[in-house]
Tab-separated table of C-alpha atoms in Angstrom:
chain	number	residue	atom	x	y	z
F	186	MET	CA	-5.872	-2.133	-5.077
F	187	ALA	CA	-2.947	-2.488	-2.729
F	188	ALA	CA	-0.383	0.250	-2.281
F	189	VAL	CA	2.826	-0.769	-0.610
F	190	ASP	CA	5.745	1.449	0.356
F	191	ASP	CA	8.798	-0.466	1.464
F	192	GLY	CA	10.906	2.677	1.767
F	193	SER	CA	12.498	2.319	-1.677
F	194	SER	CA	9.544	2.814	-4.049
F	195	ASN	CA	5.910	3.835	-4.206
F	196	ASP	CA	4.663	1.077	-6.495
F	197	ILE	CA	0.927	0.509	-6.807
F	198	PHE	CA	-0.159	-3.093	-7.388
F	199	ASP	CA	-3.580	-3.678	-8.906
F	200	SER	CA	-3.692	-7.207	-7.550
F	201	LEU	CA	-1.585	-9.721	-5.679
F	202	PRO	CA	-2.810	-13.082	-7.026
F	203	TYR	CA	-0.158	-15.029	-5.126
F	204	TYR	CA	-1.244	-13.356	-1.881
F	205	ASP	CA	-4.954	-12.624	-2.218
F	206	ASP	CA	-6.879	-15.852	-1.598
F	207	ASP	CA	-10.337	-14.437	-0.982
F	208	LEU	CA	-11.807	-16.666	-3.702
F	209	GLN	CA	-10.596	-19.723	-1.793
F	210	LYS	CA	-11.795	-18.375	1.532
F	211	PHE	CA	-15.161	-17.198	0.216
F	212	PRO	CA	-16.341	-19.461	-2.635
F	213	HIS	CA	-19.474	-17.332	-3.260
F	214	LEU	CA	-17.217	-14.536	-4.525
F	215	GLN	CA	-16.283	-16.620	-7.590
F	216	GLN	CA	-19.772	-16.278	-9.046
F	217	LYS	CA	-19.816	-12.532	-8.408
F	218	VAL	CA	-16.420	-12.129	-10.071
F	219	GLU	CA	-17.558	-14.071	-13.135
F	220	GLN	CA	-20.703	-11.945	-13.372
F	221	GLU	CA	-18.661	-8.755	-13.220
F	222	LEU	CA	-16.264	-10.039	-15.873
F	223	ALA	CA	-19.146	-11.002	-18.157
F	224	ARG	CA	-20.700	-7.544	-17.650
F	225	GLU	CA	-17.413	-5.824	-18.516
F	226	LEU	CA	-16.869	-7.998	-21.586
F	227	LYS	CA	-20.215	-6.865	-22.966
F	228	LYS	CA	-18.951	-3.279	-22.899
F	229	VAL	CA	-15.767	-4.122	-24.799
F	230	ASP	CA	-15.585	-4.334	-28.581
F	231	GLN	CA	-14.403	-7.911	-29.116
F	232	THR	CA	-13.323	-7.157	-32.687
F	233	ALA	CA	-10.995	-4.316	-31.692
F	234	LEU	CA	-7.344	-5.222	-31.348
F	235	HIS	CA	-5.092	-4.102	-28.534
F	236	PRO	CA	-3.025	-1.025	-29.471
F	237	LYS	CA	0.171	-3.050	-29.122
F	238	VAL	CA	-1.039	-5.729	-31.539
F	239	PRO	CA	0.342	-5.004	-35.026
F	240	PRO	CA	-2.151	-4.702	-37.867
F	241	PRO	CA	-2.763	-7.805	-39.981
F	242	VAL	CA	-0.350	-8.378	-42.843
F	243	GLU	CA	-1.775	-8.532	-46.329
F	244	LEU	CA	-0.149	-11.467	-48.117
F	245	PHE	CA	0.587	-11.662	-51.838
F	246	THR	CA	-0.499	-8.098	-52.608
F	247	ASP	CA	1.792	-8.123	-55.648
F	248	ASN	CA	0.749	-11.572	-56.875
F	249	PRO	CA	-2.954	-11.807	-57.801
F	250	LEU	CA	-2.711	-15.529	-58.594
F	251	LEU	CA	-1.405	-16.485	-55.146
F	252	LYS	CA	-3.796	-14.049	-53.458
F	253	SER	CA	-6.791	-15.624	-55.195
F	254	GLU	CA	-5.540	-19.080	-54.163
F	255	LEU	CA	-5.187	-17.917	-50.559
F	256	ASP	CA	-8.720	-16.503	-50.649
F	257	ARG	CA	-9.974	-19.839	-51.987
F	258	VAL	CA	-8.336	-21.721	-49.110
F	259	LYS	CA	-9.733	-19.252	-46.535
F	260	ALA	CA	-13.211	-19.670	-47.993
F	261	GLY	CA	-12.903	-23.467	-47.771
F	262	GLN	CA	-13.578	-23.954	-51.454
F	263	PRO	CA	-12.357	-27.188	-53.107
F	264	LEU	CA	-9.388	-27.191	-55.432
F	265	PRO	CA	-10.575	-26.870	-59.023
F	266	PRO	CA	-9.970	-29.984	-61.117
F	267	LEU	CA	-6.934	-30.115	-63.376
F	268	ASP	CA	-7.470	-29.167	-66.980
F	269	THR	CA	-6.468	-32.337	-68.813
F	270	LEU	CA	-7.426	-30.991	-72.228
F	271	ARG	CA	-4.158	-29.096	-72.431
F	272	TYR	CA	-2.284	-32.417	-72.332
F	273	GLN	CA	-4.266	-33.945	-75.174
F	274	LEU	CA	-3.691	-33.699	-78.917
F	275	PRO	CA	-7.149	-33.382	-80.420
F	276	GLY	CA	-7.440	-33.026	-84.148
F	277	PRO	CA	-9.865	-30.788	-85.981
F	278	MET	CA	-13.482	-31.284	-84.953
F	279	SER	CA	-14.723	-31.302	-88.548
F	280	ASN	CA	-13.677	-33.614	-91.364
F	281	PRO	CA	-11.897	-32.314	-93.257
F	282	GLY	CA	-10.779	-29.642	-90.888
F	283	SER	CA	-10.495	-26.002	-91.715
F	284	ASP	CA	-7.192	-24.164	-91.882
F	285	GLU	CA	-7.899	-22.460	-88.534
F	286	GLU	CA	-8.627	-25.788	-86.816
F	287	TRP	CA	-5.470	-27.398	-88.190
F	288	LYS	CA	-3.438	-24.334	-87.149
F	289	ALA	CA	-4.846	-24.518	-83.592
F	290	ALA	CA	-4.082	-28.244	-83.368
F	291	LEU	CA	-0.541	-27.674	-84.689
F	292	ASP	CA	0.084	-24.844	-82.174
F	293	ASN	CA	-1.148	-27.102	-79.378
F	294	ALA	CA	1.178	-29.904	-80.458
F	295	ARG	CA	4.160	-27.545	-80.643
F	296	ALA	CA	3.355	-26.142	-77.156
F	297	GLN	CA	3.137	-29.622	-75.650
F	298	LEU	CA	6.339	-30.696	-77.370
F	299	LYS	CA	8.109	-27.634	-75.950
F	300	HIS	CA	6.618	-28.415	-72.528
F	301	GLN	CA	8.008	-31.954	-72.643
F	302	GLN	CA	11.430	-30.638	-73.648
F	303	ILE	CA	11.409	-28.244	-70.672
F	304	ARG	CA	10.400	-31.092	-68.364
F	305	GLN	CA	13.313	-33.203	-69.601
F	306	THR	CA	15.676	-30.259	-69.035
F	307	ASN	CA	14.347	-29.733	-65.529
F	308	LEU	CA	14.695	-33.431	-64.719
F	309	ALA	CA	18.293	-33.398	-65.933
F	310	LEU	CA	19.058	-30.333	-63.809
F	311	LEU	CA	17.350	-31.942	-60.827
F	312	GLN	CA	19.398	-35.114	-61.169
F	313	THR	CA	22.593	-33.067	-61.378
F	314	TYR	CA	22.020	-30.408	-58.739
F	315	GLY	CA	18.873	-31.426	-56.891
F	316	ALA	CA	20.485	-33.537	-54.160
F	317	ASN	CA	22.950	-30.834	-53.128
F	318	ALA	CA	20.270	-28.161	-53.264
F	319	TRP	CA	18.046	-30.186	-50.938
F	320	LYS	CA	20.942	-30.834	-48.578
F	321	ILE	CA	21.747	-27.140	-48.397
F	322	ASN	CA	18.094	-26.288	-47.887
F	323	ASN	CA	17.750	-28.892	-45.127
F	324	TYR	CA	20.876	-27.548	-43.443
F	325	LEU	CA	19.469	-24.018	-43.499
F	326	LEU	CA	16.152	-25.260	-42.136
F	327	GLU	CA	17.887	-27.151	-39.320
F	328	SER	CA	19.935	-24.083	-38.463
F	329	THR	CA	16.812	-21.920	-38.409
F	330	THR	CA	15.021	-24.522	-36.292
F	331	LYS	CA	17.830	-24.514	-33.729
F	332	GLN	CA	17.791	-20.723	-33.560
F	333	VAL	CA	14.026	-20.686	-33.044
F	334	GLU	CA	14.251	-23.401	-30.375
F	335	GLN	CA	16.991	-21.493	-28.550
F	336	ALA	CA	14.962	-18.287	-28.685
F	337	SER	CA	11.907	-20.171	-27.446
F	338	GLU	CA	13.824	-21.702	-24.536
F	339	ALA	CA	15.283	-18.302	-23.635
F	340	LEU	CA	11.806	-16.776	-23.690
F	341	LYS	CA	10.422	-19.604	-21.537
F	342	GLN	CA	13.240	-19.148	-19.026
F	343	LEU	CA	12.632	-15.403	-18.996
F	344	THR	CA	8.941	-16.028	-18.342
F	345	ILE	CA	9.788	-18.387	-15.487
F	346	ASP	CA	12.185	-15.834	-13.997
F	347	VAL	CA	9.594	-13.066	-14.250
F	348	ASN	CA	6.908	-15.219	-12.625
F	349	ARG	CA	9.314	-16.320	-9.888
F	350	GLU	CA	10.315	-12.724	-9.196
F	351	ARG	CA	6.687	-11.640	-9.195
F	352	LYS	CA	5.760	-14.412	-6.766
F	353	ASN	CA	8.649	-13.540	-4.441
F	354	ASP	CA	7.721	-9.852	-4.544
F	355	GLN	CA	4.077	-10.587	-3.832
F	356	ASP	CA	4.948	-12.963	-0.994
F	357	ARG	CA	7.194	-10.323	0.527
F	358	LEU	CA	4.645	-7.569	0.059
F	359	GLY	CA	1.886	-9.886	1.249
F	360	LYS	CA	3.712	-10.494	4.513
F	361	GLN	CA	4.133	-6.743	4.890
F	362	LEU	CA	0.430	-6.210	4.233
F	363	THR	CA	-0.457	-8.922	6.739
F	364	SER	CA	1.768	-7.298	9.343
F	365	LEU	CA	0.245	-3.870	8.664
F	366	GLU	CA	-3.273	-5.290	8.749
F	367	THR	CA	-2.545	-7.041	12.052
F	368	ARG	CA	-1.109	-3.809	13.460
F	369	TRP	CA	-4.148	-1.880	12.202
F	370	THR	CA	-6.468	-4.398	13.892
F	371	GLU	CA	-4.529	-4.076	17.137
F	372	LEU	CA	-4.694	-0.267	16.979
F	373	ILE	CA	-8.447	-0.344	16.281
F	374	SER	CA	-8.880	-2.733	19.209
F	375	ASN	CA	-6.855	-0.416	21.456
F	376	ILE	CA	-8.912	2.571	20.323
F	377	LEU	CA	-12.130	0.714	21.090
F	378	GLN	CA	-10.801	-0.260	24.501
F	379	ILE	CA	-9.826	3.356	25.174
F	380	GLU	CA	-13.280	4.557	24.081
F	381	MET	CA	-14.936	1.976	26.343
F	382	ALA	CA	-12.706	3.081	29.227
F	383	ASN	CA	-13.574	6.737	28.511
F	384	ILE	CA	-17.276	5.896	28.582
F	385	ALA	CA	-16.793	4.046	31.866
F	386	LEU	CA	-14.871	7.028	33.265
F	387	ASP	CA	-17.596	9.427	32.105
F	388	VAL	CA	-20.185	7.286	33.876
F	389	GLU	CA	-18.046	7.149	36.991
F	390	ILE	CA	-17.490	10.932	36.899
F	391	ASP	CA	-21.224	11.514	36.528
F	392	ARG	CA	-21.875	9.215	39.473
F	393	LEU	CA	-19.270	10.990	41.625
F	394	ASN	CA	-20.653	14.391	40.635
F	395	LYS	CA	-24.131	13.323	41.643
F	396	ARG	CA	-22.779	11.912	44.894
F	397	GLU	CA	-20.951	15.158	45.567
F	398	ALA	CA	-24.118	17.124	44.905
F	399	GLU	CA	-26.092	14.914	47.271
F	400	LEU	CA	-23.510	15.342	50.029
F	401	ALA	CA	-23.495	19.108	49.500
F	402	GLU	CA	-27.302	19.207	49.931
F	403	GLN	CA	-27.080	17.214	53.143
F	404	LEU	CA	-24.652	19.718	54.615
């Protein structure tokens, strides 16, 4: 952790990736870093979401049919085959058929006739209004696409600006750290030189004291 005080703030920076290049200088550290990361990941619950991540959204809670279809797609199950019997006009199974069988066949024929009438109505409406509806829908989609692209470009530019500012700050702080480290090294070197000189002076004082004692004995 690097703490830097430039006189205007007391910010604490956990890391300076644009400045710290120990991994390039000491390749053996890369393996140690990966081992530490793997050890930390084992302690973390991989299924837990970050507190800032919103909870998952439940889709189609008010539409059981769409929800079941979504569950089918998630499970990777194939699409069930189309029921073609509803488009057929089978007669009674027995000959002659019973009243119930003839009634069921008649109801089926009426339902299919009504279905064909609705299809013809829908086709007529589509021919009349379909083209304009698709044009309006395409226009709205294009407008939404442009808005999303503009927002994406703005976010990309913001990311670039943030990274550029972070790099400039780290370069500036890195130079300050280098200067302080160089000054610290110089001060440590001076202290060591002073300690060595003190030791030499102590030795010289001891020698002079012994010499003085010897001269005093001779007198």
